[in-house]
GROMACS .gro file of C-alpha atoms in nm:
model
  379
    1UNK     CA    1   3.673   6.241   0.369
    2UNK     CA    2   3.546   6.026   0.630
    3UNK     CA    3   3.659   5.697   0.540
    4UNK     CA    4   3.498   5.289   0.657
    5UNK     CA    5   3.729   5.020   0.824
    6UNK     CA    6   3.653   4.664   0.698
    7UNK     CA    7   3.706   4.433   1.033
    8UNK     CA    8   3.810   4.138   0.818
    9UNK     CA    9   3.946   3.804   1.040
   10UNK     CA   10   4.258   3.883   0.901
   11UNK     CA   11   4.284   4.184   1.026
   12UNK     CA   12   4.541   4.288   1.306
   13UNK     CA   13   4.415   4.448   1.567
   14UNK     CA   14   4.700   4.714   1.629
   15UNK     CA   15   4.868   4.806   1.312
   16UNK     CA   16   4.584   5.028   1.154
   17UNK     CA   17   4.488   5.147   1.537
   18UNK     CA   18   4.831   5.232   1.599
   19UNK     CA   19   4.849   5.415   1.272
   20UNK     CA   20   4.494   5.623   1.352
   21UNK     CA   21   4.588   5.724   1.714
   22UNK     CA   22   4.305   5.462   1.781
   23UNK     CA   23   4.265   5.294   2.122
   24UNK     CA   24   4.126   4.918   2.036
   25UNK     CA   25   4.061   4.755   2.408
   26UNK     CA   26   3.847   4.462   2.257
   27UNK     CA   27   4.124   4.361   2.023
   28UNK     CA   28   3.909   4.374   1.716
   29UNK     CA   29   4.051   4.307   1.392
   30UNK     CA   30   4.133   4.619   1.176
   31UNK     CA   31   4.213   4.518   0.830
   32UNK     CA   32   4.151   4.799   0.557
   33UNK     CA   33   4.070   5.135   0.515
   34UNK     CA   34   3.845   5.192   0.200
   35UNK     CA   35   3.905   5.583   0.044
   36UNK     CA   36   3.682   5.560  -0.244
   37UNK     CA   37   3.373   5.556  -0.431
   38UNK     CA   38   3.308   5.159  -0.440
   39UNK     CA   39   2.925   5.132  -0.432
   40UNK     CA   40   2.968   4.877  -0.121
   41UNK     CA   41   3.160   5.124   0.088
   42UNK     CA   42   3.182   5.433  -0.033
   43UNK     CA   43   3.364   5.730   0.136
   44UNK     CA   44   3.119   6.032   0.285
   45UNK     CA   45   3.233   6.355   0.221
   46UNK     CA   46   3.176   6.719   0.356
   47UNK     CA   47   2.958   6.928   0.135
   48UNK     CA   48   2.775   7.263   0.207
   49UNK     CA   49   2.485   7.060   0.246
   50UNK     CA   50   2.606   6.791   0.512
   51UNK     CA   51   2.785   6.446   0.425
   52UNK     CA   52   2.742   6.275   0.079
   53UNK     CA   53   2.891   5.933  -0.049
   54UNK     CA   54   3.165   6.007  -0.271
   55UNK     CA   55   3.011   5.810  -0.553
   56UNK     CA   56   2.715   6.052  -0.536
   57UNK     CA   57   2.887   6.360  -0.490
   58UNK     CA   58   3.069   6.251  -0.808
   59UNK     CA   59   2.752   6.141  -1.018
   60UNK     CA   60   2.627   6.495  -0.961
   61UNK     CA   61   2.932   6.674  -1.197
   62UNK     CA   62   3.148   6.386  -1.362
   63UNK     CA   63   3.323   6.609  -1.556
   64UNK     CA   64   3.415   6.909  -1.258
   65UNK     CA   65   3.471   6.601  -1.039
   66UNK     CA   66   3.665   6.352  -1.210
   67UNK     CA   67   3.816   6.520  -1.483
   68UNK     CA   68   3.684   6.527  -1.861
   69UNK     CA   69   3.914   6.241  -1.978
   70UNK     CA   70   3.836   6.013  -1.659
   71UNK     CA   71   3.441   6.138  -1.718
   72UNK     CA   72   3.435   6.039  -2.082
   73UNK     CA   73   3.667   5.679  -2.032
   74UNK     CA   74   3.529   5.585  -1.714
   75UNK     CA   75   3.233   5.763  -1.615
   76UNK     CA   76   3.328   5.724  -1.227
   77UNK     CA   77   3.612   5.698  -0.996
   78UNK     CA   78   3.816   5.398  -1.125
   79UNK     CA   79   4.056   5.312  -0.834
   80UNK     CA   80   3.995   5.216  -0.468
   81UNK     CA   81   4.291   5.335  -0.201
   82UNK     CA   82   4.337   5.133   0.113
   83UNK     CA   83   4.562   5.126   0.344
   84UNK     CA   84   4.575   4.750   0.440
   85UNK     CA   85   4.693   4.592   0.768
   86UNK     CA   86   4.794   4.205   0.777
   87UNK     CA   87   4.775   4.084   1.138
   88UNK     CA   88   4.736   3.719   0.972
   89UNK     CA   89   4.799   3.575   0.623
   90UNK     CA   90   4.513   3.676   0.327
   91UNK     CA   91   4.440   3.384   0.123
   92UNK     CA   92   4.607   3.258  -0.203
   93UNK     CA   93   4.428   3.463  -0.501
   94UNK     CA   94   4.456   3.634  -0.846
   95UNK     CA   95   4.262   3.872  -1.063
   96UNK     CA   96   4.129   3.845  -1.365
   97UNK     CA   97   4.184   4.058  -1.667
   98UNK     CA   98   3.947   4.256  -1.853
   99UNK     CA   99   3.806   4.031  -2.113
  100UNK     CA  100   3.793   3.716  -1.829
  101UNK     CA  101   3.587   3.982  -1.572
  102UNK     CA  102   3.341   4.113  -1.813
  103UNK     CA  103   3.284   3.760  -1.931
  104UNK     CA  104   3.251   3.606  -1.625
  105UNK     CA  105   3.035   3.845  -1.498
  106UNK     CA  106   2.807   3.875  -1.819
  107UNK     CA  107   2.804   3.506  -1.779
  108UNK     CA  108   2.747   3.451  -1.350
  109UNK     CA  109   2.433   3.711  -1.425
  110UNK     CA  110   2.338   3.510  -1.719
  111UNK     CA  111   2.308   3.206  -1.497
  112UNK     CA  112   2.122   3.376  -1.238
  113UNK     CA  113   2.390   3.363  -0.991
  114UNK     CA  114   2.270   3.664  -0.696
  115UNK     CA  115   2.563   3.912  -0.650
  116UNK     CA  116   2.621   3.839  -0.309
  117UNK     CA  117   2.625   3.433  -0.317
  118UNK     CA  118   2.858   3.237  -0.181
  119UNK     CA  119   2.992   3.056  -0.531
  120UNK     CA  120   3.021   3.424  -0.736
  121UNK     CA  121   3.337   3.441  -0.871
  122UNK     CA  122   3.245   3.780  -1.054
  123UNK     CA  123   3.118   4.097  -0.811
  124UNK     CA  124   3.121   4.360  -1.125
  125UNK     CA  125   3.275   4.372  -1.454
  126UNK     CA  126   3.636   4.536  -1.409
  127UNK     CA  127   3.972   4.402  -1.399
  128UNK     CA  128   4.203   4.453  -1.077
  129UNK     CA  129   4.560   4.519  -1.124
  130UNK     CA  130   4.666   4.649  -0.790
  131UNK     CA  131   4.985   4.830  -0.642
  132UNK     CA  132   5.119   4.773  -0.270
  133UNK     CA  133   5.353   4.992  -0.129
  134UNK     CA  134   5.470   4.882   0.205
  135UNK     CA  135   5.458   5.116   0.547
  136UNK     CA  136   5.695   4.872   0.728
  137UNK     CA  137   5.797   4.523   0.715
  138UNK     CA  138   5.591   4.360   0.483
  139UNK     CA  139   5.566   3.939   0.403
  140UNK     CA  140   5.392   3.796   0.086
  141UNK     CA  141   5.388   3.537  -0.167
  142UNK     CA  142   5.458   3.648  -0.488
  143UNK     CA  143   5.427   3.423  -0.832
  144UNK     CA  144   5.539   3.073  -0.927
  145UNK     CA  145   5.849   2.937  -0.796
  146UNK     CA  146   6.021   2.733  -1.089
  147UNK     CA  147   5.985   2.372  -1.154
  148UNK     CA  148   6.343   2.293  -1.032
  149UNK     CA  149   6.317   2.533  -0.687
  150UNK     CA  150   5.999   2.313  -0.612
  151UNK     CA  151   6.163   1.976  -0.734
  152UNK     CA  152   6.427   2.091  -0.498
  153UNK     CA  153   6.196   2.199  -0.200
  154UNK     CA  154   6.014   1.826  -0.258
  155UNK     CA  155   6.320   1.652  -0.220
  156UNK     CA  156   6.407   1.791   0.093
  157UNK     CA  157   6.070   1.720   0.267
  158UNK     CA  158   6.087   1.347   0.146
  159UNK     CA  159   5.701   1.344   0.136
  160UNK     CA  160   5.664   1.061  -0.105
  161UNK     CA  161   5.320   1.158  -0.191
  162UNK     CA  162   5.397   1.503  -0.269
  163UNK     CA  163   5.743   1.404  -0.450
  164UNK     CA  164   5.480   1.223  -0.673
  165UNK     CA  165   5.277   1.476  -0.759
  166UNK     CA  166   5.596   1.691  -0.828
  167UNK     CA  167   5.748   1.450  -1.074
  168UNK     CA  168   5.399   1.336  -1.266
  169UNK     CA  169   5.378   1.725  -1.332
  170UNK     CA  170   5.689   1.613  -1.612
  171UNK     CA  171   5.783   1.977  -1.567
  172UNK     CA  172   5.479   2.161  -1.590
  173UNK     CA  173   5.325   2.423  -1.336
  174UNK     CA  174   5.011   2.406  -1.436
  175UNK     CA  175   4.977   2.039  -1.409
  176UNK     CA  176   5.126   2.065  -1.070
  177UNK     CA  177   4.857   2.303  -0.951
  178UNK     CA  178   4.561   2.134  -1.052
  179UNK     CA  179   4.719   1.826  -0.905
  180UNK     CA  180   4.789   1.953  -0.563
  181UNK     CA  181   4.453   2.160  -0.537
  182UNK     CA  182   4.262   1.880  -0.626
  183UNK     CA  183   4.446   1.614  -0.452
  184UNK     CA  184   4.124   1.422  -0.247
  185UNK     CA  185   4.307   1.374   0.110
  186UNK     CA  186   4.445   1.762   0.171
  187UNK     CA  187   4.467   1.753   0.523
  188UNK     CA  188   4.726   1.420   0.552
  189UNK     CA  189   4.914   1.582   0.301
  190UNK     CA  190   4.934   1.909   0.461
  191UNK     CA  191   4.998   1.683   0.786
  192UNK     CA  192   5.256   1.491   0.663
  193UNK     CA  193   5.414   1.783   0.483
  194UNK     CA  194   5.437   2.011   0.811
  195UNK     CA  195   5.570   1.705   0.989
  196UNK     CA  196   5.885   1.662   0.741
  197UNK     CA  197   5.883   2.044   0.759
  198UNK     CA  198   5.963   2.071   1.118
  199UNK     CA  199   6.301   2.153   1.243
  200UNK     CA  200   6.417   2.211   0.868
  201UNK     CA  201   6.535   2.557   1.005
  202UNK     CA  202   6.461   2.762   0.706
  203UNK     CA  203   6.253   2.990   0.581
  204UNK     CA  204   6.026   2.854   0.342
  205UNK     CA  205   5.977   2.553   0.587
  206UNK     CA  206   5.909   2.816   0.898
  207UNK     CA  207   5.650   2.987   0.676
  208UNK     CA  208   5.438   2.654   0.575
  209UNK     CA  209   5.456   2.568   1.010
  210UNK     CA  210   5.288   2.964   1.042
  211UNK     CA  211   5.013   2.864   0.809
  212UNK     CA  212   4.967   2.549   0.914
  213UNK     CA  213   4.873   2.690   1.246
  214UNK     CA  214   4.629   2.986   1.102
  215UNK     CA  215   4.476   2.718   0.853
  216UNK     CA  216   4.506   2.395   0.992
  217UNK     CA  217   4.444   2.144   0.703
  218UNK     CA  218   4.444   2.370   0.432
  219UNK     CA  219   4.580   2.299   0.126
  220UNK     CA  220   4.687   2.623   0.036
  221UNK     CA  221   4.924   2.590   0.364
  222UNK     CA  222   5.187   2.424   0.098
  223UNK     CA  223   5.230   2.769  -0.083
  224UNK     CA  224   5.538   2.816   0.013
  225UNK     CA  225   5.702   2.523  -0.140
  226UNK     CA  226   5.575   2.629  -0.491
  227UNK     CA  227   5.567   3.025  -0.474
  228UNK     CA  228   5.786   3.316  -0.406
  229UNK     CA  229   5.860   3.415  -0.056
  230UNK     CA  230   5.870   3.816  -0.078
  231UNK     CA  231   5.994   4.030   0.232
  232UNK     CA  232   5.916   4.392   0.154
  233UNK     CA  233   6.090   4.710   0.370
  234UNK     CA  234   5.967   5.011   0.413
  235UNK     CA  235   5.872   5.207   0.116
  236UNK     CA  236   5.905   4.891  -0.125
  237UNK     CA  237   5.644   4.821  -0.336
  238UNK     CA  238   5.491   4.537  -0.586
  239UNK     CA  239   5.277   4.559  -0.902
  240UNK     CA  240   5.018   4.290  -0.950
  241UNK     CA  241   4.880   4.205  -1.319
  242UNK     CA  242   4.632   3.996  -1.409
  243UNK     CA  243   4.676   3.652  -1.346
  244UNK     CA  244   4.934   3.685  -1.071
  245UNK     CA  245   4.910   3.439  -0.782
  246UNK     CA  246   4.982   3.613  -0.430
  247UNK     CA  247   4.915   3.573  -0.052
  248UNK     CA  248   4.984   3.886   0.145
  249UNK     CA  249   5.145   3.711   0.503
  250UNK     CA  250   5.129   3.984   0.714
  251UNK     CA  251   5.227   4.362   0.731
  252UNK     CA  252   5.135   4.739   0.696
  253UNK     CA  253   5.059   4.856   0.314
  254UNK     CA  254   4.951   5.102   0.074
  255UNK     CA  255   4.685   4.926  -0.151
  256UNK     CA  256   4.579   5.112  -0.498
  257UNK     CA  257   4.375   4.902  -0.731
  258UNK     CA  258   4.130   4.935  -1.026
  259UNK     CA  259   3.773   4.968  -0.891
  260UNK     CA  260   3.703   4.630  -0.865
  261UNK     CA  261   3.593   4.294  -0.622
  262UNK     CA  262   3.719   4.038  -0.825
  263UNK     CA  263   3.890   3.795  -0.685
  264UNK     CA  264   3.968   3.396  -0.734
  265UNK     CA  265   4.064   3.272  -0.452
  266UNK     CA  266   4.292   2.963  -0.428
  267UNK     CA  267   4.359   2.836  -0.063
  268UNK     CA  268   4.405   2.973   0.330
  269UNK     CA  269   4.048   3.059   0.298
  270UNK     CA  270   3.676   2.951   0.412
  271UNK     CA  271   3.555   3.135   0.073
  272UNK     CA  272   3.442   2.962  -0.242
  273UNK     CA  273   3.746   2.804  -0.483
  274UNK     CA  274   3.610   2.760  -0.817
  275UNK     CA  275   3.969   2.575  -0.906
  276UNK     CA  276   3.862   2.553  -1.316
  277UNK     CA  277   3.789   2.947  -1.329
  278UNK     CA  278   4.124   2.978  -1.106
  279UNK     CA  279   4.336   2.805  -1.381
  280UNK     CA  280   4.161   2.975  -1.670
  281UNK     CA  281   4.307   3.294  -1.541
  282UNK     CA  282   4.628   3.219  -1.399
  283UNK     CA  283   4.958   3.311  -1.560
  284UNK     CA  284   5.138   2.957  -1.488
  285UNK     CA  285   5.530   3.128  -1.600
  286UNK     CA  286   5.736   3.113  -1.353
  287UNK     CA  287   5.921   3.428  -1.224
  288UNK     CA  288   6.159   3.560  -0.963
  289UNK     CA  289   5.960   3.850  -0.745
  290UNK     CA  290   6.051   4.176  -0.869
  291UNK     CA  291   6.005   4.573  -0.671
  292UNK     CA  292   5.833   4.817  -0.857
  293UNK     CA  293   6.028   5.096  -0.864
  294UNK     CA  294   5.896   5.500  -0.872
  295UNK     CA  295   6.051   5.777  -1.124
  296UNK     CA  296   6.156   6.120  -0.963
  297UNK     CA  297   5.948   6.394  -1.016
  298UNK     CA  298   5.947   6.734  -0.895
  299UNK     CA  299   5.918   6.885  -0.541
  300UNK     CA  300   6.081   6.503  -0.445
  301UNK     CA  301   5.780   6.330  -0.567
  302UNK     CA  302   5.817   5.970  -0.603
  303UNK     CA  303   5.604   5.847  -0.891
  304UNK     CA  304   5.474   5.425  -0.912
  305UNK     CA  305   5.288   5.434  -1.275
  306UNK     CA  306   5.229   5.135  -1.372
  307UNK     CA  307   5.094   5.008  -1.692
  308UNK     CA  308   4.722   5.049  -1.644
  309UNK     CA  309   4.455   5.344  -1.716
  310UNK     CA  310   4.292   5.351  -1.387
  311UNK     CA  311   4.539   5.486  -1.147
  312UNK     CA  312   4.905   5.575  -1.046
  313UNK     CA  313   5.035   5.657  -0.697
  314UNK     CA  314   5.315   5.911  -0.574
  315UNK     CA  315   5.448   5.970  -0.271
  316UNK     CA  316   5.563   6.295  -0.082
  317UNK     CA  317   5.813   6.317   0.232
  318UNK     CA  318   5.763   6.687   0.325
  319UNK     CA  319   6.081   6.792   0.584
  320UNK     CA  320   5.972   7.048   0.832
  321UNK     CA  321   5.832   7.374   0.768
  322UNK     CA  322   5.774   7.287   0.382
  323UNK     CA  323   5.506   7.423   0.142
  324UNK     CA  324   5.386   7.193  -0.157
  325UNK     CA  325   5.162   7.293  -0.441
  326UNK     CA  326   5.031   7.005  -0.593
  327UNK     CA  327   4.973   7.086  -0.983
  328UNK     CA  328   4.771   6.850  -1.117
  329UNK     CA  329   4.627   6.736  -1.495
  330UNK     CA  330   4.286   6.702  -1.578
  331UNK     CA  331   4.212   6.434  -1.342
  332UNK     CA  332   4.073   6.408  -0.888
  333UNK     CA  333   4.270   6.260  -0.676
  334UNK     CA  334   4.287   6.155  -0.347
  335UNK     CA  335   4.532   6.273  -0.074
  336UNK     CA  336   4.667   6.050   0.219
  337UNK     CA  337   4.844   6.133   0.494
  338UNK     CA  338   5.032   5.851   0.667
  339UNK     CA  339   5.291   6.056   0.916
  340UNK     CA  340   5.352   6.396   1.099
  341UNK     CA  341   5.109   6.704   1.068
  342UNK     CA  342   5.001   6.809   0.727
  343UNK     CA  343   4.740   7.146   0.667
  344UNK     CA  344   4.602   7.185   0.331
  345UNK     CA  345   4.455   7.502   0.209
  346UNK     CA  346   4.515   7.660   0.509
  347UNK     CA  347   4.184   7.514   0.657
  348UNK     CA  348   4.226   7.092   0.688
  349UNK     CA  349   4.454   6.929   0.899
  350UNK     CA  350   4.604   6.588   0.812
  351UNK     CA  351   4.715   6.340   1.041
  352UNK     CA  352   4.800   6.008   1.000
  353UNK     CA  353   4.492   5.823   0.851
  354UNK     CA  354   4.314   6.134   0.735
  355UNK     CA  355   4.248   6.228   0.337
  356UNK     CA  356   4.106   6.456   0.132
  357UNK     CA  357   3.941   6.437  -0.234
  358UNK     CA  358   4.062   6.705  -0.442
  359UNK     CA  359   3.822   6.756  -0.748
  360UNK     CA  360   3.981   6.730  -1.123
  361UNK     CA  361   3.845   7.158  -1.137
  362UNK     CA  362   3.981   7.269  -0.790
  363UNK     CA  363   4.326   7.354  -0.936
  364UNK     CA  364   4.651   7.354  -0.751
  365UNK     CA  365   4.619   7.205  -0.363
  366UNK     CA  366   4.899   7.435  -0.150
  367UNK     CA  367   5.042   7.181   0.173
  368UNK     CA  368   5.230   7.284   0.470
  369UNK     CA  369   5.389   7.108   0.739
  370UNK     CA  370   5.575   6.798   0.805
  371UNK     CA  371   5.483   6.448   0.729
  372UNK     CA  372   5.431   6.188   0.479
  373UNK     CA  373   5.185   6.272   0.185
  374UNK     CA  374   5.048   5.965  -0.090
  375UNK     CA  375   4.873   6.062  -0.363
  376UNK     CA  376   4.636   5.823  -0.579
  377UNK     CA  377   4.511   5.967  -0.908
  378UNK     CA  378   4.394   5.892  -1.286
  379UNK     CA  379   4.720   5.889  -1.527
   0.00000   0.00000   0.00000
């Protein structure tokens, strides 16, 4: 597969180049690789009649391709992979679930909103649970803090104004939200919060200084006073439902998702904040950041399924001089290699970066080598 970069701001402009074997002299921002069939940047792949996006190569045998099951339930690939490379922090966002995305969308078209406008809220009419598996150190925020950690965090700052807001809330998240996002002077409040922030000397504090200085102003630069502070290692990973507000800060990550480009956005951002439709999806409990952990399968496979019908993710470390046949059920999948030398079939060679889309009727897929092998495919 050949695969597209997005060059998102956000992007850092070494971890995905160093990753590649990539020389990047101009610095550019490299922020995800897309290995997929999404109609906005689909993946090309080599047929016996040149290069073909993968969503057409697919449309041309569903059932061969994708597998009967995933054929009949979705009709096309349902996941995007990306690998995704933080060289700044994302901005503060959730998904919606199924019955909020297809009525949001029905209901954006019915208004005659254009796809691409600024104010969309609703690109297509999926969901987008998500999976992120980090590849190194990884920082995000992760979920509501409770009402007491940001009573405490409040009364440490000594921000009247925010203390205010805090206490009004009598308890209640979602009233706190709504209060801060909509508060009508945002930047002296982020001002005065960074100032009572500095020389704090601790971690929550250090991370509202960092995003004060990548979004001066912003409101969403207060985030970490009211949600989870997550530092992932290498090989940790986090499952993202519906509803659940998260920033990724920064870091190198797997990214598996439902097919999707929903997303409601809620600070550290320049994009449209629709604040009403933000709420209306938002799961307002609040909860203590937990990894999601992988089952053992055979031939050391370590298997991340969570509770969706659009995807699952597994992970291979082959030691040197291995051989892996990769059974798999009626469904494609897509193969990743993130480390060492990999040769599949006898005929491709994987380095780090490269993939390959194996179809639901190809059969087994025989690996050799050494390296680090990720697998996305249909349950």
């Amino acid at each position: 597969m050949k695969n597209s970069v997005q060059h998102y701001s956000w992007g850092s402009p070494s971890l995905l180049p160093g990753l590649l074997g990539i020389r990047n002299p101009e610095a550019k921002p490299w922020a995800e690789l897309w290995m997929g069939a999404h109609p906005r940047n689909p993946s090309m792949v080599e047929t016996e009649s040149g290069p073909v996006p993968l969503n057409d190569f697919i449309a041309r045998d569903p059932v061969g391709r994708l597998g009967k099951g995933p054929a009949e339930r979705f009709g096309a690939l349902p996941f995007l992979f990306k690998i995704l490379a933080a060289g700044r922090p994302l901005s503060i966002q959730a998904h919606p679930g199924k019955e909020a995305a297809l009525n949001g969308f029905a209901r954006e078209n019915a208004a005659g909103i254009p796809l691409g406008a600024f104010e969309r809220n609703y690109r297509d009419k999926m969901h987008k649970p998500e999976i992120l598996l980090a590849l190194g150190d990884f920082s995000a925020l992760l979920g509501f803090r409770s009402m007491d950690e940001i009573r405490h965090y409040a009364d440490v700052l000594g921000v009247s104004v925010y203390g205010r807001l805090v206490t009004e809330a009598r308890g209640d998240l979602k009233t706190f939200f709504r209060a801060l996002m909509s508060f009508p002077e945002p930047g002296k409040l982020i001002a005065d919060i960074c100032s009572a922030a500095r020389g704090q000397g601790e971690g929550t504090f250090e991370w509202v200084l960092r995003l004060e200085e990548a979004y001066p102003g912003d409101i969403g630069v207060a985030a970490p006073l009211y949600m989870n502070i997550l530092e992932l290692r290498e090989g940790e990973a986090i499952y993202l439902d519906a509803g659940k507000i998260h920033a990724y800060l920064g870091g190198l990550g797997i990214e598996l998702m439902a097919n999707s480009d929903n997303v409601l956005r809620g600070g550290l951002t320049s994009k449209h904040i629709d604040l009403e439709e933000l709420c209306a999806v938002l799961d307002f409990s609040a909860s203590n950041p937990e990894l999601f952990s992988p089952f053992r399968g055979g031939n050391g496979e370590r298997i991340y399924r969570p509770p969706v019908d659009e995807f699952m993710l597994s992970r291979f470390d082959l030691p040197e001089g291995a051989s892996l046949d990769l059974e798999h059920p009626d469904s494609c999948e897509i193969l990743l290699c993130t480390g060492g030398r990999l040769r599949a079939e006898g005929v491709f060679d994987l380095g780090p970066g490269d993939s390959l889309f194996v179809t639901a009727d190809h059969g087994p897929c025989t690996l050799e080598g050494e390296g680090t092998l990720f697998r996305a495919a249909v349950p």
